Short mmCIF file of C-alpha atoms and ligand atoms in Angstrom, two decimals:
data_model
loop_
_atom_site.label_atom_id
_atom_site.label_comp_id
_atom_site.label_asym_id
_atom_site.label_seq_id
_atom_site.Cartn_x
_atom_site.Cartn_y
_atom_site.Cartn_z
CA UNK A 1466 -16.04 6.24 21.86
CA UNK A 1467 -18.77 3.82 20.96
CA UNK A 1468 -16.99 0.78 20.27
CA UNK A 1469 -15.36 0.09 23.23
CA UNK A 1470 -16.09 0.51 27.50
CA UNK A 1471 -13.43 0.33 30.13
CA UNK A 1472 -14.17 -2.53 32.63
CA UNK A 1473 -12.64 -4.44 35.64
CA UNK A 1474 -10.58 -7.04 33.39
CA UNK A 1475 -9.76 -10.17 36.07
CA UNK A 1476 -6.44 -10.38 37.07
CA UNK A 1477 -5.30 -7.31 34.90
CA UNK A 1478 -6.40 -4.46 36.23
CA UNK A 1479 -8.59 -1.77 33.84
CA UNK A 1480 -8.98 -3.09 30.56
CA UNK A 1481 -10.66 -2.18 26.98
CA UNK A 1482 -13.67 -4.32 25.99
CA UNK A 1483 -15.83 -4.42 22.93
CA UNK A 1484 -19.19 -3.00 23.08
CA UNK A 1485 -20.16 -4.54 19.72
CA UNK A 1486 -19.14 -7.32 17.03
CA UNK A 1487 -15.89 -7.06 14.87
CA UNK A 1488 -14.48 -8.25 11.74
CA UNK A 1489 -11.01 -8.12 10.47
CA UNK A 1490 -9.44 -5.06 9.57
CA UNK A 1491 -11.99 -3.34 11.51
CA UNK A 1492 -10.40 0.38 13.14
CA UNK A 1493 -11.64 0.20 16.50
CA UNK A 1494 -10.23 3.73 17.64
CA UNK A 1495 -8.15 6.13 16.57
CA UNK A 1496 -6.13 8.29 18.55
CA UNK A 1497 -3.39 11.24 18.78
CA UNK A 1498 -0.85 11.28 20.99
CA UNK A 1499 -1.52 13.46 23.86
CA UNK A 1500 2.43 14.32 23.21
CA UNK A 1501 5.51 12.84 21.30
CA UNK A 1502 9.22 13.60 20.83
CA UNK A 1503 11.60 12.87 18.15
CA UNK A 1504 14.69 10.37 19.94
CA UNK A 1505 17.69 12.38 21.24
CA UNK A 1506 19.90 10.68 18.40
CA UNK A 1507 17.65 11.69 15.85
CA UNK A 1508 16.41 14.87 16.26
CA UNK A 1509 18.39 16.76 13.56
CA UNK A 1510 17.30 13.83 11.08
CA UNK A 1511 13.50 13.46 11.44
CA UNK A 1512 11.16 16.49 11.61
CA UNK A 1513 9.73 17.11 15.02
CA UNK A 1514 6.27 17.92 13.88
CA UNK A 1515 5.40 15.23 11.50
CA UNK A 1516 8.22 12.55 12.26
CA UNK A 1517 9.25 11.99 9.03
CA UNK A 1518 12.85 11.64 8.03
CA UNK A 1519 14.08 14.36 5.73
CA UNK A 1520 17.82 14.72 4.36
CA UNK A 1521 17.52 18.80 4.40
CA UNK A 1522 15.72 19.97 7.83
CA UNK A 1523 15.17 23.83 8.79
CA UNK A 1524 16.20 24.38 11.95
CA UNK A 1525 14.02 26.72 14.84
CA UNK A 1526 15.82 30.07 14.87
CA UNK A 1527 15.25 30.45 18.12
CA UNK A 1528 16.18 27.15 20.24
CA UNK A 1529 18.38 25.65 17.52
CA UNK A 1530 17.65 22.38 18.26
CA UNK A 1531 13.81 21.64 17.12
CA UNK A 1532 13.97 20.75 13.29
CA UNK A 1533 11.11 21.02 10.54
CA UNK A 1534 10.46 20.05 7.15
CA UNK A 1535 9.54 23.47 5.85
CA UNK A 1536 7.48 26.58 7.17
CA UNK A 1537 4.19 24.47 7.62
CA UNK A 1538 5.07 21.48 9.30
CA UNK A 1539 7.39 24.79 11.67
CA UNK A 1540 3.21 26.30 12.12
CA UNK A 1541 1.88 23.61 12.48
CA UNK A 1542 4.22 22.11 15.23
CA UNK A 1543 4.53 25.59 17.11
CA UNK A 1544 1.50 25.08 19.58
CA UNK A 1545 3.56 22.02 21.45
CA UNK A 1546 6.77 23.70 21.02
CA UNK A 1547 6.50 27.07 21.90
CA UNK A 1548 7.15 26.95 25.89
CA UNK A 1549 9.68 24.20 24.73
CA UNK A 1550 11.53 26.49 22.37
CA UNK A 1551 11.97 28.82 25.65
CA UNK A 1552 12.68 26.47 28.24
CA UNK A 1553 15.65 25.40 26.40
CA UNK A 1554 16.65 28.58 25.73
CA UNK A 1555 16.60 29.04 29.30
CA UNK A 1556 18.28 25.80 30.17
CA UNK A 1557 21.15 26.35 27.73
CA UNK A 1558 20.97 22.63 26.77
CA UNK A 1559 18.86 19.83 25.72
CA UNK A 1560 16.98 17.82 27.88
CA UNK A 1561 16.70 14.43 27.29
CA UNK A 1562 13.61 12.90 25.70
CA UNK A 1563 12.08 11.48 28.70
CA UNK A 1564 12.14 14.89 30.75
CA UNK A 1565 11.40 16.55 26.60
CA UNK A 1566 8.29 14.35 26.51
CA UNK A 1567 7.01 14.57 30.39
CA UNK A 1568 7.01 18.58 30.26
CA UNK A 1569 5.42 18.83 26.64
CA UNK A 1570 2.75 16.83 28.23
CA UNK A 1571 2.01 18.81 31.24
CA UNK A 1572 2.17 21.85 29.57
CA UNK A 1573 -0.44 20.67 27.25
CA UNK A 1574 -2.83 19.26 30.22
CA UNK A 1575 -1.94 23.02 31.67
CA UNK A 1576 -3.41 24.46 29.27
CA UNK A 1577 -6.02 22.29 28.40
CA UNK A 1578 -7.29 20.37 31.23
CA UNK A 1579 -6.67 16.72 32.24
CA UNK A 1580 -9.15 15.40 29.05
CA UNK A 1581 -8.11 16.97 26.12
CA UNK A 1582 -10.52 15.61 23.51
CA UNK A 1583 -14.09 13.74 23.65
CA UNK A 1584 -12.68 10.57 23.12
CA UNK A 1585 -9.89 10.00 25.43
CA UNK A 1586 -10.85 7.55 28.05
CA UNK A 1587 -8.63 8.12 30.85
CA UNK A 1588 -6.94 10.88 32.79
CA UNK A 1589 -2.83 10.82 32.69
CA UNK A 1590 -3.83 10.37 36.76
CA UNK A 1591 -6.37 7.07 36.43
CA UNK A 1592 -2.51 5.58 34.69
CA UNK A 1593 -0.59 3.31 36.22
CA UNK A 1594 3.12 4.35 36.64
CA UNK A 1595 5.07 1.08 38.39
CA UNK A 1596 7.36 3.43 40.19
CA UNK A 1597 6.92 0.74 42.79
CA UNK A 1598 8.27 -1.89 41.15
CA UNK A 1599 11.17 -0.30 39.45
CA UNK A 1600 14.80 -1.91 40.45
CA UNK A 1601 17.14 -0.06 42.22
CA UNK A 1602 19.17 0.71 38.81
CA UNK A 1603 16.12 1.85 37.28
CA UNK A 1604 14.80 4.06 40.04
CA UNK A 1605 19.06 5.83 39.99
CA UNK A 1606 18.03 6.77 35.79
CA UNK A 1607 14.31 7.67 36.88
CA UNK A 1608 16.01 10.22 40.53
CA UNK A 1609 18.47 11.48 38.12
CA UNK A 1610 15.20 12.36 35.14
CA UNK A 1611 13.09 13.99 37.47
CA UNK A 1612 16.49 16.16 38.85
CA UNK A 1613 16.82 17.46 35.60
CA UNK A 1614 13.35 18.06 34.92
CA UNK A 1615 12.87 20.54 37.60
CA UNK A 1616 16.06 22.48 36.68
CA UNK A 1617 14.36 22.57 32.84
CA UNK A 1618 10.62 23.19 34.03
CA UNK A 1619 10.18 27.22 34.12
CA UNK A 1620 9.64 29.12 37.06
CA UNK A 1621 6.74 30.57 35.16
CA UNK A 1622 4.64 27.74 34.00
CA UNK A 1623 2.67 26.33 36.32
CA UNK A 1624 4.49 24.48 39.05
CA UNK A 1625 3.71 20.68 40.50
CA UNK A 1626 4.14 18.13 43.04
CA UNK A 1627 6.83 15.94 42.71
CA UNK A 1628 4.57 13.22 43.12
CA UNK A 1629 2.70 14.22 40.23
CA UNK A 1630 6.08 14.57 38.29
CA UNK A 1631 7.04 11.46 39.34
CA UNK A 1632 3.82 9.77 38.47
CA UNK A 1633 3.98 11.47 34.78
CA UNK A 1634 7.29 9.89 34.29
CA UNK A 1635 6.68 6.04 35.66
CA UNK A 1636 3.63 6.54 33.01
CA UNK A 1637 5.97 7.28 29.92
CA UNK A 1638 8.46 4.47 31.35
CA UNK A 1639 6.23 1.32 30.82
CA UNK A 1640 3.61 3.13 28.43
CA UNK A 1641 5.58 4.94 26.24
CA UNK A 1642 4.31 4.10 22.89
CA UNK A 1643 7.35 3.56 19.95
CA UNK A 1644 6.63 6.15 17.16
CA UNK A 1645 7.90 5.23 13.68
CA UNK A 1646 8.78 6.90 10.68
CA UNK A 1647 5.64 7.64 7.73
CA UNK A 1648 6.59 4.13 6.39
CA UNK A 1649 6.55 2.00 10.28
CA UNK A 1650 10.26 0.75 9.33
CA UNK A 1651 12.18 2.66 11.69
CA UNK A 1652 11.48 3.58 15.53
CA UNK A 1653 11.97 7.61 15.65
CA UNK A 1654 10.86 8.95 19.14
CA UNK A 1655 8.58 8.01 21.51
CA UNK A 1656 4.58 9.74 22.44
CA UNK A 1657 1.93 9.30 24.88
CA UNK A 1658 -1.47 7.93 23.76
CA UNK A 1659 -3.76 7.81 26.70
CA UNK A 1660 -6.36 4.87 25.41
CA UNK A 1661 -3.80 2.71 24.14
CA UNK A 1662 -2.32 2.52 27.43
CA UNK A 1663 -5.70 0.81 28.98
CA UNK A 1664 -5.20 -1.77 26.33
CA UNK A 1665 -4.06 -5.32 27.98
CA UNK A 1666 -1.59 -7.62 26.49
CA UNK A 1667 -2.38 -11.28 25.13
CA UNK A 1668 0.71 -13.40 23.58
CA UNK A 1669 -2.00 -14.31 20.88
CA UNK A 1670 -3.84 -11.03 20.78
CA UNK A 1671 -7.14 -10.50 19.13
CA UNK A 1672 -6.03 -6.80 17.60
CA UNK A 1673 -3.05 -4.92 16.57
CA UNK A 1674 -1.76 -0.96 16.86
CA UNK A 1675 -0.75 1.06 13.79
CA UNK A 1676 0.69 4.42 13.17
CA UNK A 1677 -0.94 5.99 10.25
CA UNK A 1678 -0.74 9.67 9.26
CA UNK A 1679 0.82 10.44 12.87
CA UNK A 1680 -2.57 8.79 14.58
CA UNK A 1681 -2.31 5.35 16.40
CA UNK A 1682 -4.69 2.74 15.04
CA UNK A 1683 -6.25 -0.07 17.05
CA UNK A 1684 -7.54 -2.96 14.04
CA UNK A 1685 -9.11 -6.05 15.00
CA UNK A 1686 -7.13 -9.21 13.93
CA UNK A 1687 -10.66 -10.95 13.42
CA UNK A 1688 -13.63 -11.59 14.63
CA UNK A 1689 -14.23 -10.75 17.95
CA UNK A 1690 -17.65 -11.23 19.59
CA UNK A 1691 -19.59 -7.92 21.76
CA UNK A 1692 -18.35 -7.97 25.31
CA UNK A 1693 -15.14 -9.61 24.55
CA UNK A 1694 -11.94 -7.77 26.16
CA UNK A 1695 -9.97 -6.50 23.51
CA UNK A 1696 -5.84 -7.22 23.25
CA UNK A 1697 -2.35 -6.51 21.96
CA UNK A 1698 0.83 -8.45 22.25
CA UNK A 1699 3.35 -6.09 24.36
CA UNK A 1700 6.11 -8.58 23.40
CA UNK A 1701 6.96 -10.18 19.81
CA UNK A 1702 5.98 -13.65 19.73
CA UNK A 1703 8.84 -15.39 18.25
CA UNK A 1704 10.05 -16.41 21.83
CA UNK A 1705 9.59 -18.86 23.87
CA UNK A 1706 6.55 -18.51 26.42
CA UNK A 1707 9.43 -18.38 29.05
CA UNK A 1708 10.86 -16.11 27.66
CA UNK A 1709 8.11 -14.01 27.04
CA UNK A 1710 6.95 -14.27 30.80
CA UNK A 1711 10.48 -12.93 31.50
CA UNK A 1712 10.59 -10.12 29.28
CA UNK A 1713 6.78 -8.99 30.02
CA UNK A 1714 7.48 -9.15 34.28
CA UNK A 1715 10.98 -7.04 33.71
CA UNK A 1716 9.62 -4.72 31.47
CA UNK A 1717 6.21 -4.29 32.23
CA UNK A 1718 5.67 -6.10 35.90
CA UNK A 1719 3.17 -8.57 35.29
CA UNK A 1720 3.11 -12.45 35.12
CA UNK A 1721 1.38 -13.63 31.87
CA UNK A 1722 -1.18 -15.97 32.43
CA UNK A 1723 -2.46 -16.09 28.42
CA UNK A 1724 -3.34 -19.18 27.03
CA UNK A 1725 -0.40 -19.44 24.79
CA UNK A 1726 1.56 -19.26 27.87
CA UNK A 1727 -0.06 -21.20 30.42
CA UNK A 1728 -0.26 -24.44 27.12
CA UNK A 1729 3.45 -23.20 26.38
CA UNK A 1730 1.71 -23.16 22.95
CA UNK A 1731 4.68 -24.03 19.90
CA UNK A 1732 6.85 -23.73 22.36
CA UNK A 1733 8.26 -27.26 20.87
CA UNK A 1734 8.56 -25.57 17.62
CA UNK A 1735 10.66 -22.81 18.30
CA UNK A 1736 13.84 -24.55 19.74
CA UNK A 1737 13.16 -27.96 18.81
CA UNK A 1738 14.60 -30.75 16.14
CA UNK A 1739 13.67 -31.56 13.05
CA UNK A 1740 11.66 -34.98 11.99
CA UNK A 1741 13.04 -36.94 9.47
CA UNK A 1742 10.69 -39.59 8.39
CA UNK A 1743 9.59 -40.05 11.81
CA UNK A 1744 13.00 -40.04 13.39
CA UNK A 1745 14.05 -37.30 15.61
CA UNK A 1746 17.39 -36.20 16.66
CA UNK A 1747 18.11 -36.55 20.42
CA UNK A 1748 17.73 -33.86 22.85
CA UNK A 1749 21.46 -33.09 23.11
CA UNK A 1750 22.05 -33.05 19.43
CA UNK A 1751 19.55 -30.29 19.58
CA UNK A 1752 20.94 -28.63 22.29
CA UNK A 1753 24.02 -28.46 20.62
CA UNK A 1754 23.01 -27.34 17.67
CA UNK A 1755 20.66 -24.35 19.72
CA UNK A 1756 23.86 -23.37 21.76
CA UNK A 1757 26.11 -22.98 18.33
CA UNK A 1758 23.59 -20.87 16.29
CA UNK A 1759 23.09 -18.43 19.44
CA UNK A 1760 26.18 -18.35 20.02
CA UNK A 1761 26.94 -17.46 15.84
CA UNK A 1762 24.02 -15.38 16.43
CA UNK A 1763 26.15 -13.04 18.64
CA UNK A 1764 28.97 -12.94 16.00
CA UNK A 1765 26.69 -12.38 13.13
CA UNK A 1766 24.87 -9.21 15.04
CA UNK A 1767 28.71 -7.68 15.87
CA UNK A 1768 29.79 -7.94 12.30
CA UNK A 1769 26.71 -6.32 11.20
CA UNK A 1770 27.19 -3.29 13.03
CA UNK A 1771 30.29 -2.93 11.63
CA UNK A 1772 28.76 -3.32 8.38
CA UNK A 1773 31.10 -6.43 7.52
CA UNK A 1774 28.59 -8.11 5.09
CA UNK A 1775 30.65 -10.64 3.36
CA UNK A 1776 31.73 -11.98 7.30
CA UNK A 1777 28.05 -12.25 7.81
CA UNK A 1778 27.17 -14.30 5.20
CA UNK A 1779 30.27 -16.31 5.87
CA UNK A 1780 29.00 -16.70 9.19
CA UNK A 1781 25.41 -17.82 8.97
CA UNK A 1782 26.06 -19.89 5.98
CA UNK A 1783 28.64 -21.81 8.28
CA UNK A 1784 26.40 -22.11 10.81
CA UNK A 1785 23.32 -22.86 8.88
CA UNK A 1786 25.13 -26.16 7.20
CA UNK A 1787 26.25 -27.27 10.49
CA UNK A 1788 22.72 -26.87 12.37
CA UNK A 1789 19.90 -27.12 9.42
CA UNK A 1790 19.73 -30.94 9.37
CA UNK A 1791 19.29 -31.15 12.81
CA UNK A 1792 16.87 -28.29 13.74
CA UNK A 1793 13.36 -27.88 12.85
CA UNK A 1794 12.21 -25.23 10.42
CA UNK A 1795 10.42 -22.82 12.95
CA UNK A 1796 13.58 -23.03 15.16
CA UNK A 1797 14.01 -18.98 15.83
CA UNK A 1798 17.41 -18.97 15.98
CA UNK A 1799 17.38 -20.73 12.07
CA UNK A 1800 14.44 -17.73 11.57
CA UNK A 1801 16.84 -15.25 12.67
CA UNK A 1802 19.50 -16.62 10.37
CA UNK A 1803 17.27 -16.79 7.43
CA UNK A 1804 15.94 -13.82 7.65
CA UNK A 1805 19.21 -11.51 7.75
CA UNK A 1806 20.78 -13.56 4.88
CA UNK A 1807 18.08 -13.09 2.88
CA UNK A 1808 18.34 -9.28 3.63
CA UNK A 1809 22.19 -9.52 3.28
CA UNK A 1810 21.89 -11.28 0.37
CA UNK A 1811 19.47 -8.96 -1.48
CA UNK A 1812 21.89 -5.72 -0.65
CA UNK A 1813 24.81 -8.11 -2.13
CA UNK A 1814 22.77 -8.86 -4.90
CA UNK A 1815 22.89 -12.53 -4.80
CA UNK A 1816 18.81 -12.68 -5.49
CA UNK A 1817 18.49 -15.84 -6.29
CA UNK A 1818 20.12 -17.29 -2.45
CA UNK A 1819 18.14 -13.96 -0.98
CA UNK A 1820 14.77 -15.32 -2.22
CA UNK A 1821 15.18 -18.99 -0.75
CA UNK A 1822 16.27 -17.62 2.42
CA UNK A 1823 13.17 -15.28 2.43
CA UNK A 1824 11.02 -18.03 1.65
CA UNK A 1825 12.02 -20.13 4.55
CA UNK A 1826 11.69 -17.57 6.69
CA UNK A 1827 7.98 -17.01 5.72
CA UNK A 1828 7.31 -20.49 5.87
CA UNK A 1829 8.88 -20.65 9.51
CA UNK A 1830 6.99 -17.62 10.36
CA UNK A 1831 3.40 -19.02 9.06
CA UNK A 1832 3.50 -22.25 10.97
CA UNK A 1833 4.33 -19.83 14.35
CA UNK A 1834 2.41 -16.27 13.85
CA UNK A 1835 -1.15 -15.59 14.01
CA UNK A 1836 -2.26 -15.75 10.09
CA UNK A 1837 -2.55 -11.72 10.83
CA UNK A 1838 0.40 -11.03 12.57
CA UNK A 1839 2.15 -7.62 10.70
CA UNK A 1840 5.97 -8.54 11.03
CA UNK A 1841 4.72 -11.93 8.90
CA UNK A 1842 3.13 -9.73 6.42
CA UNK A 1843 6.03 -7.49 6.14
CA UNK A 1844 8.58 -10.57 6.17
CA UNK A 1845 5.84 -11.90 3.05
CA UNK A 1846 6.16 -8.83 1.77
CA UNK A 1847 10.48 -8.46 1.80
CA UNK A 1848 10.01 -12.25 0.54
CA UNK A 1849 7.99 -11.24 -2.62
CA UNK A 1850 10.63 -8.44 -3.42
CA UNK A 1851 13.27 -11.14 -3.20
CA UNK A 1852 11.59 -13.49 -5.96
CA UNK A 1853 10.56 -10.75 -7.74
CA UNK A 1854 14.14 -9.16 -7.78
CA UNK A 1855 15.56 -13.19 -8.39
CA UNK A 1856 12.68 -13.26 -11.66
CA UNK A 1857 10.61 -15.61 -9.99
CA UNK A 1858 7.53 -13.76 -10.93
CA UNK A 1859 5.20 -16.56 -9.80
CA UNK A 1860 6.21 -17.24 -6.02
CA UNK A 1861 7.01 -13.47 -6.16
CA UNK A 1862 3.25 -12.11 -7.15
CA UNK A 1863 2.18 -15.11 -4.41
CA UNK A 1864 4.30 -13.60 -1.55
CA UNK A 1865 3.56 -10.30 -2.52
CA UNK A 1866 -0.37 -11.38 -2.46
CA UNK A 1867 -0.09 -12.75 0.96
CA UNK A 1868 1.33 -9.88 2.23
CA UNK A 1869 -1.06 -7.62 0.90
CA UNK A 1870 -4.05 -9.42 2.28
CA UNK A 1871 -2.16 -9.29 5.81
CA UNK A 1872 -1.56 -5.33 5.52
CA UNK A 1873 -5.03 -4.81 4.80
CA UNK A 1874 -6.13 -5.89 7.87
CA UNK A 1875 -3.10 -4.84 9.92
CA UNK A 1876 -2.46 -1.02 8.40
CA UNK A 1877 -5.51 -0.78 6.29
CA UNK A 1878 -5.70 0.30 2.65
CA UNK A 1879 -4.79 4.02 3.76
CA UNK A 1880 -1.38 2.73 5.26
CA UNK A 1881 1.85 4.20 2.94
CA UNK A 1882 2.97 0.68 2.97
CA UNK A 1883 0.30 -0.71 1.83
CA UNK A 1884 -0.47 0.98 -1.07
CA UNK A 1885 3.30 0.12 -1.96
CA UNK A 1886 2.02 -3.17 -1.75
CA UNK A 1887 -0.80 -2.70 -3.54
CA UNK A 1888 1.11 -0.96 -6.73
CA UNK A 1889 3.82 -4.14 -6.69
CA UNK A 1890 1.07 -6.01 -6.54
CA UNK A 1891 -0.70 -4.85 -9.87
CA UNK A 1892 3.02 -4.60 -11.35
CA UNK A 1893 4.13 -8.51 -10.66
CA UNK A 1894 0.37 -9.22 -11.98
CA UNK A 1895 0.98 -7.68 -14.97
CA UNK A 1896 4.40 -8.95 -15.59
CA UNK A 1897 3.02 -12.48 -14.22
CA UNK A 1898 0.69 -12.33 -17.24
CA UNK A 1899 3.88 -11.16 -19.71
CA UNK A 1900 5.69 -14.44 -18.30
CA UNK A 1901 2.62 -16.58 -19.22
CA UNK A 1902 2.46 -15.42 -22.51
CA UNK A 1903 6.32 -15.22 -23.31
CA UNK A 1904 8.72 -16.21 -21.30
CA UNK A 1905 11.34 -15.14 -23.62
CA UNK A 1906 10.34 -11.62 -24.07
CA UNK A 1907 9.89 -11.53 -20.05
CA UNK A 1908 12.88 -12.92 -19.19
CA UNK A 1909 15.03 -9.90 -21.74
CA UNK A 1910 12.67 -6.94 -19.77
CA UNK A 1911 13.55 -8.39 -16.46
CA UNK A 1912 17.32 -8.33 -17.23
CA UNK A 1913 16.21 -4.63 -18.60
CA UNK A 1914 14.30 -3.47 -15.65
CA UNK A 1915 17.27 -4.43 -13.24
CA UNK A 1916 20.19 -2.80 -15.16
CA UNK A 1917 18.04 0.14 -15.41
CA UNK A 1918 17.82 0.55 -11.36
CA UNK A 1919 19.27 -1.75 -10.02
CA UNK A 1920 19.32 -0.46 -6.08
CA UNK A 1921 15.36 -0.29 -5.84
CA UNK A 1922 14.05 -1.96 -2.80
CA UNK A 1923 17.81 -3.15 -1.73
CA UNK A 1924 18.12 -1.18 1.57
CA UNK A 1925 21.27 -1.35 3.57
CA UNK A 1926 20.55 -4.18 6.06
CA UNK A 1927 19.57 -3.26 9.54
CA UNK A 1928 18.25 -4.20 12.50
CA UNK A 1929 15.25 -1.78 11.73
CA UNK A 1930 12.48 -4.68 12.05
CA UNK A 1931 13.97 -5.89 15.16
CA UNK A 1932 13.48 -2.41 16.40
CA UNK A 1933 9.54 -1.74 15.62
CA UNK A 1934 9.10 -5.25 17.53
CA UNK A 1935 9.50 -3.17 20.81
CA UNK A 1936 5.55 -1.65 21.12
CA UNK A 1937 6.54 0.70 23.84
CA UNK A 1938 9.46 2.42 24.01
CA UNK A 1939 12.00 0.97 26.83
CA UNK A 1940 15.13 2.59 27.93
CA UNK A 1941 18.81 0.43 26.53
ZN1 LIG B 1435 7.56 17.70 8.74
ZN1 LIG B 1436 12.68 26.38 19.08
ZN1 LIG B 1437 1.42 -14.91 27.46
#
């Protein structure tokens, strides 16, 4: 590991720091998990050596449960599931995926000693596991884990403390690292990746983490000088720094003293009022107007679920009319609005209302994110779909530009996303040049291109982004 040195990081604890200077889009480390599972509610759905999601999965002969693409990703997976694939035999049923996870790691440090490559950094010992700071609810769910575990654990593997059991499962509670699908739009299980864990958050972090090809990917954000400590944001920054603060004490027990939240940085953006020519409505008009969106924000989530789309539309629309003139445009609870009606939209079909939704949303989301923030390139990138979809070529190739600039430095050109990004970017180029020339003759292959598939790109709406916004993996 040459780019980076643990040190004493003030305040924090063990941290990562630069031993050189980096640019943008640089790939700092890469790593493997020293484990991963696939979720207990997926794991006839995604395949449990290479995570991605398959409609027809082969199923292990001998445990039933483990599921594979084909014969190669079965070989290929056989090394970490082999003492599984008799333990559950054993058990006669399926462990959860905490207790799955926890014993696929020790049987892997087992048999290969506590530093399994050359460029892992820490022990799964040197981690810290919070089991001190857990809250009586939590510690119930973590007594009740470690129970189970030692009814699943073998006789004849090797047996350990419960301390050390214990320890192994605080570790996987606070650092369990989120893995996602080939394409990073849905969460699928949930792995251990020893280096990432020394990594300390920032609310305005200087580098981001990336699954690509089932390896984790630290990339710096920009440029960040030799010596500097390097950072990741733990929590999505589209809440308020108090917010923040709460989530990162529950969920990880510590008190964020960042920048961002010690200024309470845009924090006036995010729930305040909007300006018009220099006048500004009064605090309780924007209270109001904050308490009825969340408030419709609640309703809007329910009839999701249930997959009533019209009701949602219905619903934000409403509440958008009511509370638009009076809040600003980087309000989050307008973001949040904007953003599923522009999804909701585009499955509906209405292109034209999904695109200036998405549009707002982007624009909200620039004047908030770090210019290299992923979940703005990916809302750029649903944006330049929209316009595209609504034959708005030019805003569409723009958006679609924008995001591509942002992927490149947040999942790098090797990313599956982005070289989707990078083929609809040469395709609303080309027809960008068409529409230049002829707008007539554009216009006719656009109605064309549509009729001929018209469901491209027009996923069901879910709450799949929302999802990925959780780094680590916490228990519901
Ligand atoms: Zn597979
Ligand atoms: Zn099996
Ligand atoms: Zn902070």
């Amino acid at each position: 590991m040459e780019n980076v040195a643990i040190f004493d990081s003030p305040g924090k604890g063990r941290g990562l720091k630069t031993t050189k200077e980096l640019w943008a889009g640089d790939v700092i480390f890469s790593e493997a998990s020293l484990a991963a599972v696939v979720f207990d509610s997926l794991a006839e759905r995604i395949c449990h050596s290479c995570f991605r999601r398959q409609d027809k999965l082969q199923r292990c002969g001998q445990c039933k449960f483990a599921h594979y693409c084909d014969r190669t990703c079965q070989r290929a997976g056989w090394a970490e599931h082999k003492q599984e694939c008799g333990a559950i035999k054993a058990y006669g049923k399926i462990p959860n995926e905490n207790i799955r996870l926890v014993a696929r790691i020790m049987w892997r440090l087992d048999k290969e000693g506590s530093i399994v490559s050359d460029m892992q950094l820490t022990t799964l010992e040197e981690l810290e596991d919070h089991i001190a700071d857990m809250q009586d609810e939590e510690m119930q769910e973590f007594k009740v884990d470690i129970h189970n575990f030692l009814d699943y654990w073998p006789r004849n593997s090797k047996q350990h403390t419960i301390d050390d059991i214990s320890h192994a499962f605080g570790v996987i509670m606070c650092n369990g690292f989120t893995v996602s699908d080939q394409r990073g739009l849905q969460a699928v299980g949930v792995g251990l990746f020893p280096n990432l864990c020394l990594v300390n958050h920032d609310c305005w972090p200087n580098c981001t983490v990336i699954l690509n090809h089932g390896k984790i990917e630290l990339r710096s954000l920009g440029k960040i000088e030799e010596g500097q400590e390097l950072t990741i944001a733990y929590v999505d920054y589209l809440n308020k720094s108090e917010e923040r603060q709460r989530l990162l004490k529950t969920q990880y027990f510590f008190d964020c003293t960042c920048e961002h939240c010690k200024n309470h940085t845009k924090d006036d953006l995010k729930l305040g009022g909007k300006e018009v020519d220099g006048v500004k409505p009064s605090e309780e008009q924007v209270k109001e107007a904050t308490d009825y969106c969340f408030e419709m924000l609640e309703k809007m989530d329910k009839s999701r679920l249930n997959g009533d789309y019209h009701e949602v539309v219905k619903i934000c629309e409403g509440c958008i009319e009511k509370t638009e003139p009076v809040l600003a445009d980087t309000h989050i609870y307008l973001l949040r609005m904007w953003s599923t009606l522009s999804e909701v939209k585009a499955y509906l079909q209405f292109f034209e209302d999904a695109s200036d939704y998405a549009r707002k949303m982007v624009e909200g989301y620039t004047k908030l994110y770090h210019p290299n923030n992923a979940a703005l390139g990916m809302a750029a990138m649903r944006a330049g779909v929209n316009h595209w979809q609504a034959g708005q070529i030019e805003i569409g190739h723009g958006m679609v530009c924008k995001a591509y600039a942002i992927l490149m430095v947040t999942h790098g050109p090797t990313h599956p996303i982005t070289k989707d990004l990078e083929a609809m970017r040469m395709q609303t180029e080309m027809e960008l040049r068409m529409f230049k020339q002829n707008e007539y003759v554009y216009h006719s292959m656009r109605e064309a291109a549509l009729k001929n598939k018209p469901m491209s790109m027009m996923h069901e709406p879910s709450s799949m982004e929302e999802g990925i916004k959780n780094l680590f993996h916490r228990r519901k």
